[in-house]
């Protein structure tokens, strides 16, 4: 079995996410996210609900699907997290509704085998969801899987709160970055300052600063999204943004910044699937001063975001139908997640 060395720098003083908690994760230690030297896996499956270039939605049913691996735990604590059953419920944070969710501790050798199995089942790519706490282990697994013949694009699907150190460990191993850009600052002047709204919604006050540095590094490594002859993504960056009710994600500020920094070739996914889940649902009194959080997105709010993307020349933007927003929400208490 592959094992991480006790002198492994990223895990000896963990700096994989923007928290840079510097926890020693060896032995019985764990980072702020709760991760140690093992890999906490939730599920793996062929997923058909990602963006068309990732899931191959233009292909026939038998040829479609992203080889998705869900990791448990997360460095962020988004109060509306749709994956809260695996991202928050096992981290040791206070959680009012712990569900019975299957997860297990794994290791790089087993993770490599899961990747190879997904390839054998016809996956278009290997899609690593919420991988940030496990970057060193993922690097080991990818190297072993590639040595064993893995020949699929690797998708790094994160909340966009990855440190430069983590991303540089991945340089040359990741083909497609699929990060979130969850929030913009109130103004250009405040883009490097601590943000009280980010601290409230995401659990970290420095999200924007870390996110923007991460996005630039991802583009340095992989550039704009490129598709093969089938319309399937083979390399590049696709940025996701969840539009929140009441412009709480500051979408009006984010889209111009994205256009200014990455230009018209940027691939952007504007997600309309916001639901008042997790703490917003279970502790409504805590968010009385943010009443928009307690409702779903209105059609005119989403249309405004789409129109803004078009106004700024971001024509490579994927959009969702509001009526189908619930279809994108997972339930990790079921064997069939989607």
mmCIF file of N, CA and C in Angstrom, residues 206-335:
data_model
loop_
_atom_site.group_PDB
_atom_site.id
_atom_site.type_symbol
_atom_site.label_atom_id
_atom_site.label_comp_id
_atom_site.label_asym_id
_atom_site.label_seq_id
_atom_site.Cartn_x
_atom_site.Cartn_y
_atom_site.Cartn_z
ATOM 1 N N UNK A 206 -11.355 35.535 3.754
ATOM 2 C CA UNK A 206 -10.380 35.833 2.692
ATOM 3 C C UNK A 206 -10.691 35.084 1.399
ATOM 4 N N UNK A 207 -11.941 34.669 1.213
ATOM 5 C CA UNK A 207 -12.272 33.834 0.054
ATOM 6 C C UNK A 207 -11.880 34.497 -1.259
ATOM 7 N N UNK A 208 -12.241 35.741 -1.458
ATOM 8 C CA UNK A 208 -12.003 36.392 -2.755
ATOM 9 C C UNK A 208 -10.519 36.439 -3.079
ATOM 10 N N UNK A 209 -9.713 36.828 -2.111
ATOM 11 C CA UNK A 209 -8.269 36.918 -2.341
ATOM 12 C C UNK A 209 -7.688 35.566 -2.732
ATOM 13 N N UNK A 210 -8.045 34.522 -2.004
ATOM 14 C CA UNK A 210 -7.544 33.176 -2.307
ATOM 15 C C UNK A 210 -8.092 32.690 -3.639
ATOM 16 N N UNK A 211 -9.371 32.898 -3.876
ATOM 17 C CA UNK A 211 -10.017 32.425 -5.092
ATOM 18 C C UNK A 211 -9.397 33.034 -6.342
ATOM 19 N N UNK A 212 -9.162 34.318 -6.319
ATOM 20 C CA UNK A 212 -8.622 34.973 -7.513
ATOM 21 C C UNK A 212 -7.194 34.519 -7.798
ATOM 22 N N UNK A 213 -6.403 34.332 -6.776
ATOM 23 C CA UNK A 213 -5.056 33.799 -6.976
ATOM 24 C C UNK A 213 -5.115 32.380 -7.545
ATOM 25 N N UNK A 214 -6.052 31.584 -7.043
ATOM 26 C CA UNK A 214 -6.204 30.215 -7.539
ATOM 27 C C UNK A 214 -6.643 30.198 -8.996
ATOM 28 N N UNK A 215 -7.591 31.047 -9.358
ATOM 29 C CA UNK A 215 -8.064 31.082 -10.740
ATOM 30 C C UNK A 215 -6.940 31.439 -11.701
ATOM 31 N N UNK A 216 -6.145 32.414 -11.341
ATOM 32 C CA UNK A 216 -5.027 32.789 -12.208
ATOM 33 C C UNK A 216 -4.043 31.633 -12.380
ATOM 34 N N UNK A 217 -3.767 30.899 -11.310
ATOM 35 C CA UNK A 217 -2.853 29.766 -11.414
ATOM 36 C C UNK A 217 -3.442 28.651 -12.265
ATOM 37 N N UNK A 218 -4.724 28.391 -12.126
ATOM 38 C CA UNK A 218 -5.380 27.372 -12.952
ATOM 39 C C UNK A 218 -5.291 27.731 -14.433
ATOM 40 N N UNK A 219 -5.503 28.999 -14.766
ATOM 41 C CA UNK A 219 -5.387 29.435 -16.161
ATOM 42 C C UNK A 219 -3.942 29.367 -16.631
ATOM 43 N N UNK A 220 -3.009 29.672 -15.756
ATOM 44 C CA UNK A 220 -1.601 29.550 -16.152
ATOM 45 C C UNK A 220 -1.280 28.125 -16.562
ATOM 46 N N UNK A 221 -1.820 27.166 -15.814
ATOM 47 C CA UNK A 221 -1.533 25.766 -16.104
ATOM 48 C C UNK A 221 -2.258 25.247 -17.337
ATOM 49 N N UNK A 222 -3.526 25.607 -17.504
ATOM 50 C CA UNK A 222 -4.355 24.912 -18.495
ATOM 51 C C UNK A 222 -5.018 25.799 -19.538
ATOM 52 N N UNK A 223 -5.101 27.101 -19.327
ATOM 53 C CA UNK A 223 -5.702 27.993 -20.317
ATOM 54 C C UNK A 223 -7.209 27.835 -20.431
ATOM 55 N N UNK A 224 -7.748 28.399 -21.504
ATOM 56 C CA UNK A 224 -9.190 28.340 -21.729
ATOM 57 C C UNK A 224 -9.626 26.928 -22.125
ATOM 58 N N UNK A 225 -10.898 26.634 -21.876
ATOM 59 C CA UNK A 225 -11.416 25.293 -22.116
ATOM 60 C C UNK A 225 -11.383 24.961 -23.611
ATOM 61 N N UNK A 226 -10.862 23.783 -23.908
ATOM 62 C CA UNK A 226 -10.824 23.293 -25.282
ATOM 63 C C UNK A 226 -11.614 21.991 -25.375
ATOM 64 N N UNK A 227 -12.301 21.804 -26.502
ATOM 65 C CA UNK A 227 -13.137 20.635 -26.715
ATOM 66 C C UNK A 227 -12.576 19.781 -27.837
ATOM 67 N N UNK A 228 -12.854 18.477 -27.775
ATOM 68 C CA UNK A 228 -12.454 17.609 -28.879
ATOM 69 C C UNK A 228 -13.532 17.616 -29.954
ATOM 70 N N UNK A 229 -13.375 16.753 -30.947
ATOM 71 C CA UNK A 229 -14.310 16.742 -32.085
ATOM 72 C C UNK A 229 -15.719 16.328 -31.689
ATOM 73 N N UNK A 230 -15.880 15.724 -30.511
ATOM 74 C CA UNK A 230 -17.204 15.322 -30.041
ATOM 75 C C UNK A 230 -17.873 16.407 -29.203
ATOM 76 N N UNK A 231 -17.152 17.488 -28.932
ATOM 77 C CA UNK A 231 -17.667 18.520 -28.055
ATOM 78 C C UNK A 231 -17.411 18.229 -26.589
ATOM 79 N N UNK A 232 -16.492 17.310 -26.303
ATOM 80 C CA UNK A 232 -16.153 16.931 -24.928
ATOM 81 C C UNK A 232 -14.883 17.666 -24.507
ATOM 82 N N UNK A 233 -14.877 18.181 -23.277
ATOM 83 C CA UNK A 233 -13.725 18.931 -22.775
ATOM 84 C C UNK A 233 -12.493 18.041 -22.696
ATOM 85 N N UNK A 234 -11.379 18.571 -23.168
ATOM 86 C CA UNK A 234 -10.122 17.829 -23.072
ATOM 87 C C UNK A 234 -9.061 18.577 -22.265
ATOM 88 N N UNK A 235 -9.171 19.909 -22.180
ATOM 89 C CA UNK A 235 -8.199 20.670 -21.389
ATOM 90 C C UNK A 235 -8.731 22.082 -21.172
ATOM 91 N N UNK A 236 -8.348 22.674 -20.037
ATOM 92 C CA UNK A 236 -8.686 24.069 -19.806
ATOM 93 C C UNK A 236 -9.454 24.305 -18.521
ATOM 94 N N UNK A 237 -9.978 25.508 -18.392
ATOM 95 C CA UNK A 237 -10.666 25.950 -17.175
ATOM 96 C C UNK A 237 -12.107 26.317 -17.498
ATOM 97 N N UNK A 238 -13.016 25.843 -16.668
ATOM 98 C CA UNK A 238 -14.428 26.213 -16.736
ATOM 99 C C UNK A 238 -14.817 26.693 -15.335
ATOM 100 N N UNK A 239 -15.183 27.965 -15.215
ATOM 101 C CA UNK A 239 -15.506 28.553 -13.917
ATOM 102 C C UNK A 239 -17.000 28.453 -13.652
ATOM 103 N N UNK A 240 -17.358 28.034 -12.445
ATOM 104 C CA UNK A 240 -18.753 27.971 -12.025
ATOM 105 C C UNK A 240 -19.078 29.119 -11.074
ATOM 106 N N UNK A 241 -20.297 29.629 -11.222
ATOM 107 C CA UNK A 241 -20.786 30.645 -10.283
ATOM 108 C C UNK A 241 -22.244 30.370 -9.970
ATOM 109 N N UNK A 242 -22.530 30.175 -8.686
ATOM 110 C CA UNK A 242 -23.904 29.977 -8.231
ATOM 111 C C UNK A 242 -24.527 31.343 -7.963
ATOM 112 N N UNK A 243 -25.544 31.678 -8.740
ATOM 113 C CA UNK A 243 -26.231 32.955 -8.557
ATOM 114 C C UNK A 243 -27.118 32.857 -7.315
ATOM 115 N N UNK A 244 -26.920 33.767 -6.382
ATOM 116 C CA UNK A 244 -27.691 33.766 -5.142
ATOM 117 C C UNK A 244 -28.804 34.811 -5.197
ATOM 118 N N UNK A 245 -29.890 34.584 -4.492
ATOM 119 C CA UNK A 245 -30.972 35.574 -4.442
ATOM 120 C C UNK A 245 -30.479 36.909 -3.874
ATOM 121 N N UNK A 246 -31.068 37.984 -4.358
ATOM 122 C CA UNK A 246 -30.733 39.300 -3.815
ATOM 123 C C UNK A 246 -29.324 39.755 -4.102
ATOM 124 N N UNK A 247 -28.668 39.210 -5.121
ATOM 125 C CA UNK A 247 -27.289 39.547 -5.483
ATOM 126 C C UNK A 247 -26.317 39.329 -4.321
ATOM 127 N N UNK A 248 -26.627 38.358 -3.452
ATOM 128 C CA UNK A 248 -25.772 38.124 -2.290
ATOM 129 C C UNK A 248 -24.381 37.621 -2.669
ATOM 130 N N UNK A 249 -24.260 36.989 -3.832
ATOM 131 C CA UNK A 249 -22.934 36.561 -4.303
ATOM 132 C C UNK A 249 -22.221 37.674 -5.054
ATOM 133 N N UNK A 250 -22.890 38.833 -5.142
ATOM 134 C CA UNK A 250 -22.341 39.991 -5.853
ATOM 135 C C UNK A 250 -22.014 39.650 -7.294
ATOM 136 N N UNK A 251 -22.958 38.970 -7.926
ATOM 137 C CA UNK A 251 -22.802 38.576 -9.325
ATOM 138 C C UNK A 251 -22.579 39.786 -10.219
ATOM 139 N N UNK A 252 -23.207 40.894 -9.896
ATOM 140 C CA UNK A 252 -23.057 42.115 -10.712
ATOM 141 C C UNK A 252 -21.625 42.618 -10.708
ATOM 142 N N UNK A 253 -20.900 42.350 -9.646
ATOM 143 C CA UNK A 253 -19.485 42.746 -9.589
ATOM 144 C C UNK A 253 -18.578 41.659 -10.154
ATOM 145 N N UNK A 254 -18.979 40.395 -10.011
ATOM 146 C CA UNK A 254 -18.108 39.291 -10.415
ATOM 147 C C UNK A 254 -17.979 39.179 -11.929
ATOM 148 N N UNK A 255 -19.089 39.236 -12.640
ATOM 149 C CA UNK A 255 -19.042 39.003 -14.084
ATOM 150 C C UNK A 255 -18.149 40.014 -14.803
ATOM 151 N N UNK A 256 -18.243 41.310 -14.512
ATOM 152 C CA UNK A 256 -17.297 42.235 -15.162
ATOM 153 C C UNK A 256 -15.841 41.920 -14.853
ATOM 154 N N UNK A 257 -15.550 41.496 -13.609
ATOM 155 C CA UNK A 257 -14.170 41.149 -13.264
ATOM 156 C C UNK A 257 -13.692 39.945 -14.063
ATOM 157 N N UNK A 258 -14.520 38.933 -14.186
ATOM 158 C CA UNK A 258 -14.145 37.757 -14.968
ATOM 159 C C UNK A 258 -13.866 38.124 -16.418
ATOM 160 N N UNK A 259 -14.735 38.948 -16.989
ATOM 161 C CA UNK A 259 -14.559 39.352 -18.390
ATOM 162 C C UNK A 259 -13.279 40.161 -18.566
ATOM 163 N N UNK A 260 -13.020 41.055 -17.637
ATOM 164 C CA UNK A 260 -11.833 41.906 -17.725
ATOM 165 C C UNK A 260 -10.551 41.098 -17.605
ATOM 166 N N UNK A 261 -10.554 40.069 -16.761
ATOM 167 C CA UNK A 261 -9.328 39.324 -16.484
ATOM 168 C C UNK A 261 -9.105 38.126 -17.392
ATOM 169 N N UNK A 262 -10.175 37.511 -17.911
ATOM 170 C CA UNK A 262 -10.016 36.291 -18.701
ATOM 171 C C UNK A 262 -10.551 36.399 -20.129
ATOM 172 N N UNK A 263 -11.252 37.467 -20.437
ATOM 173 C CA UNK A 263 -11.640 37.737 -21.812
ATOM 174 C C UNK A 263 -12.794 36.900 -22.332
ATOM 175 N N UNK A 264 -13.159 37.112 -23.604
ATOM 176 C CA UNK A 264 -14.359 36.488 -24.180
ATOM 177 C C UNK A 264 -14.252 34.984 -24.396
ATOM 178 N N UNK A 265 -13.054 34.428 -24.320
ATOM 179 C CA UNK A 265 -12.912 32.979 -24.487
ATOM 180 C C UNK A 265 -13.192 32.207 -23.198
ATOM 181 N N UNK A 266 -13.455 32.927 -22.110
ATOM 182 C CA UNK A 266 -13.741 32.265 -20.839
ATOM 183 C C UNK A 266 -14.987 31.394 -20.948
ATOM 184 N N UNK A 267 -14.904 30.183 -20.421
ATOM 185 C CA UNK A 267 -16.087 29.326 -20.264
ATOM 186 C C UNK A 267 -16.609 29.519 -18.847
ATOM 187 N N UNK A 268 -17.878 29.931 -18.764
ATOM 188 C CA UNK A 268 -18.515 30.237 -17.491
ATOM 189 C C UNK A 268 -19.800 29.430 -17.371
ATOM 190 N N UNK A 269 -20.035 28.863 -16.216
ATOM 191 C CA UNK A 269 -21.286 28.165 -15.938
ATOM 192 C C UNK A 269 -22.038 28.946 -14.875
ATOM 193 N N UNK A 270 -23.181 29.524 -15.272
ATOM 194 C CA UNK A 270 -24.025 30.259 -14.335
ATOM 195 C C UNK A 270 -25.073 29.298 -13.798
ATOM 196 N N UNK A 271 -24.972 28.974 -12.529
ATOM 197 C CA UNK A 271 -25.842 27.970 -11.929
ATOM 198 C C UNK A 271 -27.047 28.635 -11.266
ATOM 199 N N UNK A 272 -28.221 28.058 -11.509
ATOM 200 C CA UNK A 272 -29.476 28.611 -11.007
ATOM 201 C C UNK A 272 -30.077 27.748 -9.912
ATOM 202 N N UNK A 273 -29.306 26.819 -9.367
ATOM 203 C CA UNK A 273 -29.868 25.767 -8.526
ATOM 204 C C UNK A 273 -29.876 26.083 -7.034
ATOM 205 N N UNK A 274 -29.737 27.346 -6.674
ATOM 206 C CA UNK A 274 -29.718 27.683 -5.245
ATOM 207 C C UNK A 274 -30.998 27.233 -4.549
ATOM 208 N N UNK A 275 -30.786 26.562 -3.415
ATOM 209 C CA UNK A 275 -31.882 26.171 -2.537
ATOM 210 C C UNK A 275 -31.469 26.534 -1.111
ATOM 211 N N UNK A 276 -32.401 26.997 -0.275
ATOM 212 C CA UNK A 276 -32.063 27.321 1.117
ATOM 213 C C UNK A 276 -31.880 26.046 1.948
ATOM 214 N N UNK A 277 -30.685 25.476 1.838
ATOM 215 C CA UNK A 277 -30.385 24.195 2.466
ATOM 216 C C UNK A 277 -29.516 24.379 3.704
ATOM 217 N N UNK A 278 -29.176 23.255 4.320
ATOM 218 C CA UNK A 278 -28.227 23.164 5.435
ATOM 219 C C UNK A 278 -28.579 24.170 6.546
ATOM 220 N N UNK A 279 -27.673 25.050 6.946
ATOM 221 C CA UNK A 279 -27.934 25.919 8.081
ATOM 222 C C UNK A 279 -29.006 26.959 7.789
ATOM 223 N N UNK A 280 -29.095 27.394 6.547
ATOM 224 C CA UNK A 280 -30.140 28.355 6.187
ATOM 225 C C UNK A 280 -31.518 27.753 6.441
ATOM 226 N N UNK A 281 -31.635 26.467 6.183
ATOM 227 C CA UNK A 281 -32.902 25.773 6.405
ATOM 228 C C UNK A 281 -33.119 25.437 7.881
ATOM 229 N N UNK A 282 -32.068 24.997 8.528
ATOM 230 C CA UNK A 282 -32.214 24.470 9.885
ATOM 231 C C UNK A 282 -32.071 25.518 10.983
ATOM 232 N N UNK A 283 -31.487 26.653 10.652
ATOM 233 C CA UNK A 283 -31.335 27.724 11.646
ATOM 234 C C UNK A 283 -31.817 29.049 11.057
ATOM 235 N N UNK A 284 -33.040 29.133 10.621
ATOM 236 C CA UNK A 284 -33.519 30.336 9.930
ATOM 237 C C UNK A 284 -33.383 31.609 10.761
ATOM 238 N N UNK A 285 -33.463 31.508 12.073
ATOM 239 C CA UNK A 285 -33.358 32.699 12.916
ATOM 240 C C UNK A 285 -31.984 33.356 12.802
ATOM 241 N N UNK A 286 -30.972 32.546 12.465
ATOM 242 C CA UNK A 286 -29.619 33.098 12.336
ATOM 243 C C UNK A 286 -29.472 33.982 11.104
ATOM 244 N N UNK A 287 -30.439 33.931 10.194
ATOM 245 C CA UNK A 287 -30.294 34.647 8.926
ATOM 246 C C UNK A 287 -31.463 35.606 8.672
ATOM 247 N N UNK A 288 -32.079 36.055 9.760
ATOM 248 C CA UNK A 288 -33.192 36.993 9.609
ATOM 249 C C UNK A 288 -32.753 38.297 8.959
ATOM 250 N N UNK A 289 -31.502 38.675 9.167
ATOM 251 C CA UNK A 289 -31.006 39.915 8.562
ATOM 252 C C UNK A 289 -30.608 39.722 7.097
ATOM 253 N N UNK A 290 -30.658 38.480 6.597
ATOM 254 C CA UNK A 290 -30.391 38.167 5.188
ATOM 255 C C UNK A 290 -31.598 37.403 4.635
ATOM 256 N N UNK A 291 -32.762 38.036 4.546
ATOM 257 C CA UNK A 291 -33.994 37.311 4.207
ATOM 258 C C UNK A 291 -33.972 36.664 2.827
ATOM 259 N N UNK A 292 -33.179 37.198 1.908
ATOM 260 C CA UNK A 292 -33.136 36.600 0.563
ATOM 261 C C UNK A 292 -32.590 35.182 0.582
ATOM 262 N N UNK A 293 -31.765 34.855 1.582
ATOM 263 C CA UNK A 293 -31.209 33.502 1.658
ATOM 264 C C UNK A 293 -32.287 32.441 1.845
ATOM 265 N N UNK A 294 -33.420 32.821 2.380
ATOM 266 C CA UNK A 294 -34.458 31.844 2.718
ATOM 267 C C UNK A 294 -35.373 31.503 1.548
ATOM 268 N N UNK A 295 -35.093 32.028 0.374
ATOM 269 C CA UNK A 295 -35.935 31.746 -0.798
ATOM 270 C C UNK A 295 -35.076 31.268 -1.968
ATOM 271 N N UNK A 296 -35.727 30.714 -2.963
ATOM 272 C CA UNK A 296 -35.023 30.318 -4.182
ATOM 273 C C UNK A 296 -34.838 31.524 -5.097
ATOM 274 N N UNK A 297 -34.101 31.304 -6.143
ATOM 275 C CA UNK A 297 -33.778 32.360 -7.096
ATOM 276 C C UNK A 297 -35.000 32.694 -7.951
ATOM 277 N N UNK A 298 -35.202 33.969 -8.199
ATOM 278 C CA UNK A 298 -36.288 34.396 -9.085
ATOM 279 C C UNK A 298 -35.799 34.418 -10.524
ATOM 280 N N UNK A 299 -36.719 34.186 -11.438
ATOM 281 C CA UNK A 299 -36.348 34.122 -12.853
ATOM 282 C C UNK A 299 -35.690 35.403 -13.315
ATOM 283 N N UNK A 300 -36.213 36.550 -12.873
ATOM 284 C CA UNK A 300 -35.640 37.823 -13.321
ATOM 285 C C UNK A 300 -34.228 38.024 -12.780
ATOM 286 N N UNK A 301 -33.919 37.455 -11.615
ATOM 287 C CA UNK A 301 -32.564 37.566 -11.067
ATOM 288 C C UNK A 301 -31.581 36.762 -11.905
ATOM 289 N N UNK A 302 -31.999 35.570 -12.274
ATOM 290 C CA UNK A 302 -31.106 34.741 -13.100
ATOM 291 C C UNK A 302 -30.956 35.338 -14.495
ATOM 292 N N UNK A 303 -32.059 35.818 -15.064
ATOM 293 C CA UNK A 303 -31.991 36.443 -16.386
ATOM 294 C C UNK A 303 -31.052 37.639 -16.383
ATOM 295 N N UNK A 304 -31.052 38.389 -15.292
ATOM 296 C CA UNK A 304 -30.137 39.533 -15.180
ATOM 297 C C UNK A 304 -28.679 39.068 -15.244
ATOM 298 N N UNK A 305 -28.369 37.957 -14.577
ATOM 299 C CA UNK A 305 -26.999 37.438 -14.596
ATOM 300 C C UNK A 305 -26.608 36.987 -16.008
ATOM 301 N N UNK A 306 -27.511 36.296 -16.677
ATOM 302 C CA UNK A 306 -27.236 35.844 -18.043
ATOM 303 C C UNK A 306 -27.050 37.044 -18.972
ATOM 304 N N UNK A 307 -27.928 38.028 -18.856
ATOM 305 C CA UNK A 307 -27.820 39.219 -19.703
ATOM 306 C C UNK A 307 -26.499 39.948 -19.461
ATOM 307 N N UNK A 308 -26.068 39.984 -18.206
ATOM 308 C CA UNK A 308 -24.813 40.659 -17.880
ATOM 309 C C UNK A 308 -23.627 39.937 -18.510
ATOM 310 N N UNK A 309 -23.654 38.606 -18.472
ATOM 311 C CA UNK A 309 -22.581 37.836 -19.111
ATOM 312 C C UNK A 309 -22.525 38.123 -20.606
ATOM 313 N N UNK A 310 -23.689 38.195 -21.245
ATOM 314 C CA UNK A 310 -23.715 38.492 -22.677
ATOM 315 C C UNK A 310 -23.231 39.921 -22.944
ATOM 316 N N UNK A 311 -23.647 40.856 -22.091
ATOM 317 C CA UNK A 311 -23.229 42.253 -22.250
ATOM 318 C C UNK A 311 -21.712 42.382 -22.217
ATOM 319 N N UNK A 312 -21.065 41.560 -21.385
ATOM 320 C CA UNK A 312 -19.608 41.624 -21.264
ATOM 321 C C UNK A 312 -18.895 40.649 -22.198
ATOM 322 N N UNK A 313 -19.623 40.104 -23.167
ATOM 323 C CA UNK A 313 -19.005 39.290 -24.204
ATOM 324 C C UNK A 313 -18.682 37.871 -23.823
ATOM 325 N N UNK A 314 -19.231 37.373 -22.708
ATOM 326 C CA UNK A 314 -18.954 35.998 -22.275
ATOM 327 C C UNK A 314 -19.970 35.058 -22.917
ATOM 328 N N UNK A 315 -19.806 34.855 -24.215
ATOM 329 C CA UNK A 315 -20.774 34.057 -24.972
ATOM 330 C C UNK A 315 -20.598 32.559 -24.767
ATOM 331 N N UNK A 316 -19.487 32.140 -24.170
ATOM 332 C CA UNK A 316 -19.276 30.716 -23.855
ATOM 333 C C UNK A 316 -19.788 30.439 -22.438
ATOM 334 N N UNK A 317 -21.036 30.817 -22.203
ATOM 335 C CA UNK A 317 -21.639 30.683 -20.884
ATOM 336 C C UNK A 317 -22.718 29.616 -20.918
ATOM 337 N N UNK A 318 -22.646 28.689 -19.973
ATOM 338 C CA UNK A 318 -23.672 27.657 -19.834
ATOM 339 C C UNK A 318 -24.731 28.146 -18.860
ATOM 340 N N UNK A 319 -25.999 27.922 -19.220
ATOM 341 C CA UNK A 319 -27.092 28.364 -18.384
ATOM 342 C C UNK A 319 -27.969 27.175 -18.009
ATOM 343 N N UNK A 320 -28.737 27.358 -16.924
ATOM 344 C CA UNK A 320 -29.642 26.321 -16.436
ATOM 345 C C UNK A 320 -31.080 26.824 -16.490
ATOM 346 N N UNK A 321 -31.996 25.881 -16.563
ATOM 347 C CA UNK A 321 -33.402 26.200 -16.437
ATOM 348 C C UNK A 321 -33.770 26.207 -14.953
ATOM 349 N N UNK A 322 -34.408 27.275 -14.493
ATOM 350 C CA UNK A 322 -34.788 27.338 -13.089
ATOM 351 C C UNK A 322 -35.713 26.199 -12.703
ATOM 352 N N UNK A 323 -36.570 25.789 -13.606
ATOM 353 C CA UNK A 323 -37.553 24.747 -13.295
ATOM 354 C C UNK A 323 -36.889 23.413 -12.985
ATOM 355 N N UNK A 324 -35.677 23.205 -13.489
ATOM 356 C CA UNK A 324 -35.001 21.921 -13.287
ATOM 357 C C UNK A 324 -33.933 21.996 -12.205
ATOM 358 N N UNK A 325 -33.914 23.115 -11.450
ATOM 359 C CA UNK A 325 -32.840 23.318 -10.477
ATOM 360 C C UNK A 325 -32.747 22.181 -9.470
ATOM 361 N N UNK A 326 -33.887 21.640 -9.022
ATOM 362 C CA UNK A 326 -33.871 20.572 -8.034
ATOM 363 C C UNK A 326 -33.235 19.296 -8.525
ATOM 364 N N UNK A 327 -33.170 19.102 -9.852
ATOM 365 C CA UNK A 327 -32.594 17.888 -10.407
ATOM 366 C C UNK A 327 -31.094 17.790 -10.166
ATOM 367 N N UNK A 328 -30.448 18.928 -9.895
ATOM 368 C CA UNK A 328 -29.002 18.945 -9.741
ATOM 369 C C UNK A 328 -28.568 18.703 -8.300
ATOM 370 N N UNK A 329 -29.535 18.591 -7.380
ATOM 371 C CA UNK A 329 -29.190 18.468 -5.973
ATOM 372 C C UNK A 329 -28.977 17.006 -5.594
ATOM 373 N N UNK A 330 -27.856 16.671 -4.969
ATOM 374 C CA UNK A 330 -27.593 15.282 -4.574
ATOM 375 C C UNK A 330 -28.217 14.953 -3.219
ATOM 376 N N UNK A 331 -28.392 13.664 -2.978
ATOM 377 C CA UNK A 331 -28.803 13.180 -1.660
ATOM 378 C C UNK A 331 -27.901 12.010 -1.316
ATOM 379 N N UNK A 332 -26.973 12.240 -0.420
ATOM 380 C CA UNK A 332 -25.955 11.241 -0.110
ATOM 381 C C UNK A 332 -26.431 10.201 0.891
ATOM 382 N N UNK A 333 -27.693 10.300 1.326
ATOM 383 C CA UNK A 333 -28.240 9.243 2.169
ATOM 384 C C UNK A 333 -28.820 8.127 1.327
ATOM 385 N N UNK A 334 -28.927 8.334 0.015
ATOM 386 C CA UNK A 334 -29.441 7.297 -0.877
ATOM 387 C C UNK A 334 -28.295 6.618 -1.595
ATOM 388 N N UNK A 335 -28.509 5.401 -1.985
ATOM 389 C CA UNK A 335 -27.491 4.694 -2.764
ATOM 390 C C UNK A 335 -27.288 5.366 -4.115
#
